[in-house]
mmCIF file of C-alpha atoms in Angstrom:
data_model
loop_
_atom_site.group_PDB
_atom_site.id
_atom_site.type_symbol
_atom_site.label_atom_id
_atom_site.label_comp_id
_atom_site.label_asym_id
_atom_site.label_seq_id
_atom_site.Cartn_x
_atom_site.Cartn_y
_atom_site.Cartn_z
ATOM 1 C CA MET T 208 -64.911 31.189 -21.969
ATOM 2 C CA TYR T 209 -62.431 33.945 -20.936
ATOM 3 C CA PRO T 210 -63.245 35.836 -17.483
ATOM 4 C CA TYR T 211 -60.071 38.229 -17.477
ATOM 5 C CA LYS T 212 -61.519 40.643 -15.768
ATOM 6 C CA ALA T 213 -62.289 38.655 -12.601
ATOM 7 C CA LEU T 214 -58.691 37.200 -12.776
ATOM 8 C CA LEU T 215 -57.712 40.877 -12.837
ATOM 9 C CA PHE T 216 -59.948 41.895 -10.181
ATOM 10 C CA ILE T 217 -58.710 39.036 -7.769
ATOM 11 C CA LEU T 218 -54.918 39.753 -8.637
ATOM 12 C CA LEU T 219 -55.664 43.467 -7.937
ATOM 13 C CA LEU T 220 -56.924 42.283 -4.417
ATOM 14 C CA PHE T 221 -54.068 40.308 -3.793
ATOM 15 C CA SER T 222 -51.838 43.498 -4.200
ATOM 16 C CA LEU T 223 -53.490 45.312 -1.113
ATOM 17 C CA ASP T 224 -50.705 46.138 1.623
ATOM 18 C CA TYR T 225 -49.407 42.785 3.015
ATOM 19 C CA SER T 226 -49.105 44.511 6.831
ATOM 20 C CA SER T 227 -52.976 45.558 7.026
ATOM 21 C CA VAL T 228 -53.537 41.729 7.711
ATOM 22 C CA TYR T 229 -51.912 41.683 10.991
ATOM 23 C CA SER T 230 -54.674 44.060 12.355
ATOM 24 C CA GLN T 231 -57.034 42.660 14.686
ATOM 25 C CA ASN T 232 -60.509 42.408 13.398
ATOM 26 C CA SER T 233 -64.077 41.828 14.901
ATOM 27 C CA SER T 234 -65.506 38.660 14.127
ATOM 28 C CA TYR T 235 -68.688 37.548 12.572
ATOM 29 C CA ARG T 236 -70.645 34.530 13.086
ATOM 30 C CA SER T 237 -71.987 34.039 9.443
ATOM 31 C CA GLU T 238 -70.856 34.340 5.483
ATOM 32 C CA PHE T 239 -71.635 33.521 2.258
ATOM 33 C CA GLY T 240 -69.565 33.089 -0.726
ATOM 34 C CA PHE T 241 -69.150 31.547 -3.604
ATOM 35 C CA ILE T 242 -66.190 29.572 -5.943
ATOM 36 C CA SER T 243 -65.708 29.943 -9.662
ATOM 37 C CA ASP T 244 -63.783 27.002 -11.207
ATOM 38 C CA ASN T 245 -62.681 27.618 -14.905
ATOM 39 C CA ASP T 246 -60.275 26.710 -17.243
ATOM 40 C CA ALA T 247 -59.882 29.928 -18.918
ATOM 41 C CA TYR T 248 -58.211 31.163 -15.578
ATOM 42 C CA LEU T 249 -54.942 30.070 -16.920
ATOM 43 C CA ALA T 250 -55.198 32.411 -20.232
ATOM 44 C CA THR T 251 -54.145 29.393 -22.379
ATOM 45 C CA GLY T 252 -57.513 29.552 -24.436
ATOM 46 C CA GLN T 253 -58.430 25.874 -23.937
ATOM 47 C CA ASP T 254 -61.998 24.951 -23.348
ATOM 48 C CA ARG T 255 -61.902 21.486 -22.407
ATOM 49 C CA TYR T 256 -62.770 18.783 -20.059
ATOM 50 C CA TYR T 257 -63.629 20.413 -16.401
ATOM 51 C CA THR T 258 -64.666 23.367 -18.087
ATOM 52 C CA ASN T 259 -66.667 25.267 -15.786
ATOM 53 C CA GLY T 260 -68.144 24.970 -11.972
ATOM 54 C CA LEU T 261 -69.880 27.593 -9.965
ATOM 55 C CA PHE T 262 -70.936 26.891 -6.241
ATOM 56 C CA LEU T 263 -72.630 29.159 -3.866
ATOM 57 C CA ASN T 264 -71.856 28.633 -0.327
ATOM 58 C CA LEU T 265 -73.981 29.927 3.245
ATOM 59 C CA ARG T 266 -71.842 29.014 6.675
ATOM 60 C CA HIS T 267 -73.267 29.904 9.976
ATOM 61 C CA ALA T 268 -70.951 29.209 13.198
ATOM 62 C CA VAL T 269 -72.956 27.359 16.458
ATOM 63 C CA SER T 270 -72.980 29.229 19.400
ATOM 64 C CA PRO T 271 -70.200 28.507 21.932
ATOM 65 C CA ALA T 272 -72.951 27.722 24.565
ATOM 66 C CA ARG T 273 -74.484 24.927 22.211
ATOM 67 C CA ILE T 274 -71.339 22.733 21.702
ATOM 68 C CA ARG T 275 -71.558 19.966 23.883
ATOM 69 C CA SER T 276 -67.893 18.908 23.781
ATOM 70 C CA ASP T 277 -64.709 20.482 25.672
ATOM 71 C CA LYS T 278 -62.620 19.405 22.775
ATOM 72 C CA VAL T 279 -64.697 21.248 20.114
ATOM 73 C CA PHE T 280 -63.433 24.906 19.038
ATOM 74 C CA LYS T 281 -66.119 25.428 16.584
ATOM 75 C CA ASN T 282 -69.162 23.751 15.126
ATOM 76 C CA ILE T 283 -70.055 25.321 11.496
ATOM 77 C CA TRP T 284 -73.127 24.169 9.531
ATOM 78 C CA GLU T 285 -72.929 24.890 6.027
ATOM 79 C CA PHE T 286 -75.501 24.965 2.646
ATOM 80 C CA ASN T 287 -74.156 24.709 -0.799
ATOM 81 C CA VAL T 288 -76.229 24.729 -4.362
ATOM 82 C CA ALA T 289 -73.476 24.333 -7.512
ATOM 83 C CA GLN T 290 -73.320 23.389 -10.916
ATOM 84 C CA GLN T 291 -70.007 22.020 -12.739
ATOM 85 C CA MET T 292 -69.954 21.151 -16.691
ATOM 86 C CA TYR T 293 -67.455 18.616 -18.455
ATOM 87 C CA ASN T 294 -67.342 18.982 -22.376
ATOM 88 C CA PRO T 295 -64.436 17.249 -24.614
ATOM 89 C CA LYS T 296 -61.469 19.095 -25.534
ATOM 90 C CA SER T 297 -63.798 21.745 -27.007
ATOM 91 C CA GLY T 298 -67.590 22.380 -26.321
ATOM 92 C CA TYR T 299 -68.150 22.287 -30.775
ATOM 93 C CA ALA T 300 -67.911 18.268 -31.174
ATOM 94 C CA PRO T 301 -70.075 17.958 -34.332
ATOM 95 C CA THR T 302 -69.436 14.387 -34.954
ATOM 96 C CA GLN T 303 -68.187 11.246 -32.255
ATOM 97 C CA ARG T 304 -64.834 11.456 -33.336
ATOM 98 C CA TYR T 305 -64.198 14.544 -31.251
ATOM 99 C CA VAL T 306 -65.671 13.449 -27.911
ATOM 100 C CA ASP T 307 -62.678 12.393 -26.076
ATOM 101 C CA ARG T 308 -64.511 12.955 -22.678
ATOM 102 C CA PRO T 309 -68.329 12.682 -22.126
ATOM 103 C CA PHE T 310 -69.833 16.143 -22.244
ATOM 104 C CA ALA T 311 -71.598 16.126 -18.406
ATOM 105 C CA GLY T 312 -73.159 18.178 -15.948
ATOM 106 C CA TYR T 313 -73.706 17.709 -12.188
ATOM 107 C CA LEU T 314 -76.163 19.970 -10.413
ATOM 108 C CA PHE T 315 -76.718 19.324 -6.639
ATOM 109 C CA GLY T 316 -77.542 20.993 -3.426
ATOM 110 C CA SER T 317 -75.664 19.633 -0.088
ATOM 111 C CA TYR T 318 -75.547 20.037 3.443
ATOM 112 C CA ALA T 319 -72.453 19.742 5.915
ATOM 113 C CA ARG T 320 -71.678 19.886 9.523
ATOM 114 C CA HIS T 321 -67.959 20.656 10.324
ATOM 115 C CA TRP T 322 -66.143 20.241 13.541
ATOM 116 C CA LEU T 323 -62.961 21.678 14.465
ATOM 117 C CA PHE T 324 -61.004 20.553 17.349
ATOM 118 C CA LYS T 325 -58.968 22.512 19.867
ATOM 119 C CA ASN T 326 -55.642 20.444 18.422
ATOM 120 C CA GLU T 327 -56.536 21.796 14.837
ATOM 121 C CA ASN T 328 -57.476 18.666 13.708
ATOM 122 C CA SER T 329 -60.837 18.698 12.054
ATOM 123 C CA ILE T 330 -63.859 16.278 10.573
ATOM 124 C CA ARG T 331 -66.404 16.945 7.901
ATOM 125 C CA ALA T 332 -69.503 15.662 7.287
ATOM 126 C CA GLU T 333 -71.414 16.239 3.670
ATOM 127 C CA ILE T 334 -74.585 14.675 1.827
ATOM 128 C CA GLN T 335 -75.114 16.019 -1.568
ATOM 129 C CA ILE T 336 -78.542 15.462 -3.259
ATOM 130 C CA GLY T 337 -78.389 15.917 -7.323
ATOM 131 C CA THR T 338 -78.528 15.107 -10.617
ATOM 132 C CA ILE T 339 -76.485 14.215 -13.800
ATOM 133 C CA GLY T 340 -77.400 14.809 -17.440
ATOM 134 C CA GLN T 341 -79.846 16.823 -18.973
ATOM 135 C CA HIS T 342 -81.715 17.144 -16.076
ATOM 136 C CA SER T 343 -78.472 19.201 -14.598
ATOM 137 C CA LEU T 344 -78.848 21.880 -17.277
ATOM 138 C CA ALA T 345 -75.421 22.348 -17.797
ATOM 139 C CA ASP T 346 -75.789 21.909 -21.962
ATOM 140 C CA LYS T 347 -78.199 25.418 -21.607
ATOM 141 C CA GLY T 348 -75.953 27.050 -18.979
ATOM 142 C CA GLN T 349 -72.878 26.500 -21.443
ATOM 143 C CA GLU T 350 -74.996 27.557 -24.578
ATOM 144 C CA PHE T 351 -76.167 30.943 -22.589
ATOM 145 C CA TYR T 352 -72.321 32.019 -21.328
ATOM 146 C CA HIS T 353 -71.266 31.081 -25.429
ATOM 147 C CA HIS T 354 -73.908 33.171 -26.733
ATOM 148 C CA ALA T 355 -73.705 35.922 -23.718
ATOM 149 C CA PHE T 356 -70.174 36.869 -24.606
ATOM 150 C CA GLY T 357 -70.477 35.802 -27.982
ATOM 151 C CA PHE T 358 -68.045 32.939 -27.964
ATOM 152 C CA TYR T 359 -68.139 29.597 -30.400
ATOM 153 C CA ASN T 360 -70.786 27.800 -31.062
ATOM 154 C CA ILE T 361 -71.957 24.535 -29.004
ATOM 155 C CA ASP T 362 -72.350 21.227 -30.139
ATOM 156 C CA GLY T 363 -72.482 17.861 -28.909
ATOM 157 C CA TRP T 364 -74.484 17.888 -26.087
ATOM 158 C CA GLN T 365 -76.368 15.021 -28.106
ATOM 159 C CA TYR T 366 -74.099 13.000 -26.669
ATOM 160 C CA GLN T 367 -73.946 13.750 -23.059
ATOM 161 C CA ILE T 368 -74.655 11.248 -20.314
ATOM 162 C CA GLU T 369 -78.251 9.882 -19.443
ATOM 163 C CA ASN T 370 -80.159 11.387 -16.874
ATOM 164 C CA GLU T 371 -79.921 10.238 -13.369
ATOM 165 C CA ILE T 372 -81.294 11.707 -9.511
ATOM 166 C CA GLY T 373 -78.853 10.287 -6.615
ATOM 167 C CA ILE T 374 -77.296 11.071 -3.574
ATOM 168 C CA ASN T 375 -73.666 11.494 -2.796
ATOM 169 C CA THR T 376 -71.402 11.525 0.746
ATOM 170 C CA LYS T 377 -68.415 13.054 1.770
ATOM 171 C CA VAL T 378 -66.633 12.499 5.423
ATOM 172 C CA SER T 379 -63.241 14.122 5.047
ATOM 173 C CA TYR T 380 -60.495 14.133 8.077
ATOM 174 C CA LEU T 381 -57.849 16.678 8.369
ATOM 175 C CA LEU T 382 -54.503 16.204 10.869
ATOM 176 C CA LYS T 383 -52.339 18.794 11.762
ATOM 177 C CA LEU T 384 -48.773 17.622 11.577
ATOM 178 C CA THR T 385 -46.472 20.306 12.530
ATOM 179 C CA GLU T 386 -45.909 23.999 11.949
ATOM 180 C CA SER T 387 -42.555 26.525 12.269
ATOM 181 C CA LYS T 388 -41.642 28.008 15.154
ATOM 182 C CA ASN T 389 -42.256 31.280 14.146
ATOM 183 C CA LYS T 390 -45.227 29.871 13.150
ATOM 184 C CA LYS T 391 -45.519 31.423 9.792
ATOM 185 C CA LEU T 392 -45.050 27.754 7.869
ATOM 186 C CA ASP T 393 -47.250 24.701 8.986
ATOM 187 C CA LEU T 394 -48.068 21.267 7.165
ATOM 188 C CA SER T 395 -51.574 19.321 7.540
ATOM 189 C CA LEU T 396 -52.966 15.968 5.586
ATOM 190 C CA PRO T 397 -56.206 16.179 4.987
ATOM 191 C CA PHE T 398 -57.994 12.598 3.741
ATOM 192 C CA SER T 399 -61.552 12.474 2.445
ATOM 193 C CA ALA T 400 -63.605 9.678 1.446
ATOM 194 C CA HIS T 401 -66.640 9.742 -1.099
ATOM 195 C CA LEU T 402 -69.509 7.435 -1.522
ATOM 196 C CA GLY T 403 -72.668 7.598 -3.948
ATOM 197 C CA ASN T 404 -73.894 6.758 -7.521
ATOM 198 C CA TYR T 405 -71.723 9.893 -8.826
ATOM 199 C CA PHE T 406 -68.160 10.011 -7.205
ATOM 200 C CA SER T 407 -66.946 6.829 -4.997
ATOM 201 C CA GLY T 408 -63.333 6.943 -4.030
ATOM 202 C CA LEU T 409 -60.442 8.110 -1.841
ATOM 203 C CA ASP T 410 -58.481 11.328 -1.776
ATOM 204 C CA MET T 411 -55.250 11.957 0.119
ATOM 205 C CA SER T 412 -53.442 15.292 0.466
ATOM 206 C CA ALA T 413 -51.081 17.299 2.198
ATOM 207 C CA LEU T 414 -51.523 20.880 2.554
ATOM 208 C CA PHE T 415 -48.297 23.254 3.208
ATOM 209 C CA ARG T 416 -49.180 27.390 3.633
ATOM 210 C CA MET T 417 -46.555 29.760 4.306
ATOM 211 C CA GLY T 418 -47.398 32.925 5.250
ATOM 212 C CA LYS T 419 -49.648 35.082 7.694
ATOM 213 C CA ILE T 420 -51.375 32.309 8.860
ATOM 214 C CA ASN T 421 -54.221 31.315 11.370
ATOM 215 C CA PRO T 422 -54.284 28.452 13.414
ATOM 216 C CA LEU T 423 -56.560 25.676 11.340
ATOM 217 C CA ASN T 424 -59.834 25.900 13.499
ATOM 218 C CA ASN T 425 -59.936 29.413 12.939
ATOM 219 C CA SER T 426 -58.809 29.562 9.186
ATOM 220 C CA VAL T 427 -59.778 30.231 5.382
ATOM 221 C CA ALA T 428 -58.066 27.075 4.660
ATOM 222 C CA THR T 429 -60.820 25.609 6.040
ATOM 223 C CA ASN T 430 -63.420 27.621 5.851
ATOM 224 C CA SER T 431 -63.556 28.595 9.485
ATOM 225 C CA SER T 432 -62.678 32.185 10.069
ATOM 226 C CA ILE T 433 -66.252 32.579 11.530
ATOM 227 C CA GLY T 434 -67.440 31.669 14.644
ATOM 228 C CA ASN T 435 -64.792 33.178 16.897
ATOM 229 C CA GLU T 436 -65.696 34.971 20.182
ATOM 230 C CA GLY T 437 -62.498 36.990 19.814
ATOM 231 C CA LYS T 438 -60.984 38.941 17.626
ATOM 232 C CA TYR T 439 -60.063 37.729 14.162
ATOM 233 C CA LYS T 440 -56.730 38.408 13.097
ATOM 234 C CA GLY T 441 -56.450 38.690 9.012
ATOM 235 C CA GLU T 442 -54.387 36.031 6.489
ATOM 236 C CA PHE T 443 -52.377 36.093 3.740
ATOM 237 C CA TYR T 444 -50.124 33.329 2.297
ATOM 238 C CA PHE T 445 -49.205 30.859 -0.433
ATOM 239 C CA PHE T 446 -50.062 27.443 -0.412
ATOM 240 C CA LEU T 447 -49.402 24.188 -2.196
ATOM 241 C CA LYS T 448 -51.810 21.250 -1.707
ATOM 242 C CA PRO T 449 -50.758 18.013 -3.786
ATOM 243 C CA ARG T 450 -53.426 15.655 -4.045
ATOM 244 C CA LEU T 451 -53.576 11.434 -4.756
ATOM 245 C CA ASN T 452 -57.121 10.446 -5.573
ATOM 246 C CA TRP T 453 -57.982 6.804 -5.993
ATOM 247 C CA VAL T 454 -60.981 6.649 -8.232
ATOM 248 C CA ALA T 455 -63.555 3.852 -7.621
ATOM 249 C CA TYR T 456 -66.681 5.729 -9.624
ATOM 250 C CA ASN T 457 -66.997 9.064 -11.589
ATOM 251 C CA ALA T 458 -70.350 9.509 -13.306
ATOM 252 C CA THR T 459 -69.830 12.154 -15.328
ATOM 253 C CA ILE T 460 -67.254 9.926 -17.065
ATOM 254 C CA SER T 461 -68.974 6.077 -16.982
ATOM 255 C CA GLY T 462 -72.475 7.775 -17.043
ATOM 256 C CA SER T 463 -75.288 7.037 -15.221
ATOM 257 C CA MET T 464 -74.802 4.243 -12.242
ATOM 258 C CA PHE T 465 -78.377 2.577 -12.813
ATOM 259 C CA ASN T 466 -79.942 3.899 -16.072
ATOM 260 C CA PRO T 467 -78.999 1.830 -19.321
ATOM 261 C CA LYS T 468 -77.019 3.981 -21.754
ATOM 262 C CA SER T 469 -78.558 5.199 -24.295
ATOM 263 C CA ASP T 470 -77.888 4.942 -28.189
ATOM 264 C CA ASN T 471 -76.115 8.636 -28.340
ATOM 265 C CA GLU T 472 -74.617 8.375 -25.232
ATOM 266 C CA ILE T 473 -71.006 8.383 -25.011
ATOM 267 C CA THR T 474 -68.572 7.286 -22.106
ATOM 268 C CA PHE T 475 -65.329 5.915 -20.910
ATOM 269 C CA ASP T 476 -63.625 4.144 -18.086
ATOM 270 C CA SER T 477 -62.123 6.551 -15.548
ATOM 271 C CA ARG T 478 -58.045 5.965 -14.556
ATOM 272 C CA PRO T 479 -58.270 4.460 -11.126
ATOM 273 C CA LEU T 480 -55.484 6.972 -9.783
ATOM 274 C CA VAL T 481 -55.423 10.540 -10.133
ATOM 275 C CA PHE T 482 -52.828 13.027 -9.365
ATOM 276 C CA ALA T 483 -53.275 16.790 -9.026
ATOM 277 C CA GLN T 484 -51.449 19.626 -7.612
ATOM 278 C CA GLU T 485 -53.144 23.194 -6.480
ATOM 279 C CA ALA T 486 -51.129 25.928 -5.257
ATOM 280 C CA GLY T 487 -52.741 29.398 -4.906
ATOM 281 C CA LEU T 488 -52.978 32.397 -2.184
ATOM 282 C CA ALA T 489 -55.525 33.304 -0.034
ATOM 283 C CA TYR T 490 -56.180 36.791 1.576
ATOM 284 C CA ALA T 491 -58.822 37.606 4.463
ATOM 285 C CA LYS T 492 -59.119 40.998 6.498
ATOM 286 C CA GLU T 493 -62.631 42.265 8.351
ATOM 287 C CA ARG T 494 -65.085 40.907 6.255
ATOM 288 C CA TRP T 495 -63.587 39.344 3.145
ATOM 289 C CA ASN T 496 -61.869 36.120 2.424
ATOM 290 C CA LEU T 497 -60.621 36.049 -0.913
ATOM 291 C CA GLY T 498 -58.619 33.383 -2.659
ATOM 292 C CA PHE T 499 -57.096 32.421 -6.264
ATOM 293 C CA SER T 500 -55.716 29.292 -6.968
ATOM 294 C CA LEU T 501 -54.625 26.360 -9.959
ATOM 295 C CA THR T 502 -54.995 22.900 -10.607
ATOM 296 C CA PHE T 503 -53.344 20.518 -12.623
ATOM 297 C CA LYS T 504 -54.086 17.254 -13.424
ATOM 298 C CA THR T 505 -52.789 14.099 -14.519
ATOM 299 C CA LYS T 506 -54.923 12.044 -17.163
ATOM 300 C CA GLU T 507 -58.291 11.086 -15.625
ATOM 301 C CA ILE T 508 -59.711 9.343 -18.623
ATOM 302 C CA GLU T 509 -59.275 5.792 -20.296
ATOM 303 C CA SER T 510 -59.556 8.039 -23.860
ATOM 304 C CA SER T 511 -57.170 9.881 -25.858
ATOM 305 C CA ALA T 512 -58.032 12.749 -23.394
ATOM 306 C CA LYS T 513 -54.684 14.784 -22.045
ATOM 307 C CA ALA T 514 -54.358 16.069 -18.427
ATOM 308 C CA HIS T 515 -56.095 18.922 -17.963
ATOM 309 C CA GLN T 516 -55.840 22.257 -15.640
ATOM 310 C CA TYR T 517 -57.851 25.003 -14.028
ATOM 311 C CA GLY T 518 -58.258 27.896 -12.269
ATOM 312 C CA SER T 519 -60.211 29.085 -9.261
ATOM 313 C CA VAL T 520 -61.609 32.063 -7.950
ATOM 314 C CA ARG T 521 -62.802 32.070 -3.879
ATOM 315 C CA VAL T 522 -64.901 35.188 -2.653
ATOM 316 C CA ALA T 523 -66.860 35.047 0.853
ATOM 317 C CA TYR T 524 -68.439 38.068 3.186
ATOM 318 C CA LYS T 525 -68.465 37.713 6.738
ATOM 319 C CA PHE T 526 -71.743 39.107 8.722
ATOM 320 C CA GLY T 527 -73.858 39.090 11.743
ATOM 321 C CA LYS T 528 -70.712 40.306 14.347
ATOM 322 C CA ASN T 529 -70.039 38.664 17.675
ATOM 323 C CA LEU T 530 -70.923 40.099 20.565
#
């Protein structure tokens, strides 16, 4: 899939007057947004591995009167609905010899709570309930997209991983490390742990931001630009986020943890260590949060599969103005 129009749109938004983000804006208590992941955003013509992801989210900041701890600056709850699609080096794999990564889908809903502290550290806890396999509707979704936009025919989902319904949990901690004297550059360390029958492992990252940045407890970097009782200052910054992931289990590669493997299902072992580098831009002003980034990952699979890259577009609209 090659959604160039979305990429051009986000680049146009980033070309807006940089000075405008320095103005004081009204603050809002809620936001609705989406994230679109796709390898086509790199405009290289590839359509492989993690080929598409769509995330819809709704966030709301709890009233300050309901925050009991004097150390907590904000408390935000969040609902998500998402679908992720994976295929081999192409969505056209008519025989098993073309399958160097399993056909797989992951469809889930989640609920999360995010505690952002006055010292700019934060803790986020999330629980996901979903399904992998045919019940994820990834095969139907990819066939629909390719038919609707006139792309090549899809063939190979008969080899996809088996169905499994389950639960995954994720706990994240962000540590503010340092910042420059002019407050235009900072460094923080995000950590997260995943546990469940879909994904289990640990992530260790470093987040560098440079430009017009807000504190991490009031920033699009932590999805916390809502809920401030004062005026929200816009942001426009470049970021780098190198990440090392230790993989204990990945069901989209190794298949169902509990259900027996079918005769047609093709799975592989996951590589235990995967390195990723994300680089991008973030822009926020008044009601809108916008972002675009590219992620480059090392090889994830014990097969002939290669390293992988994809792009992400983020858009959120804020509403429910604070009084």
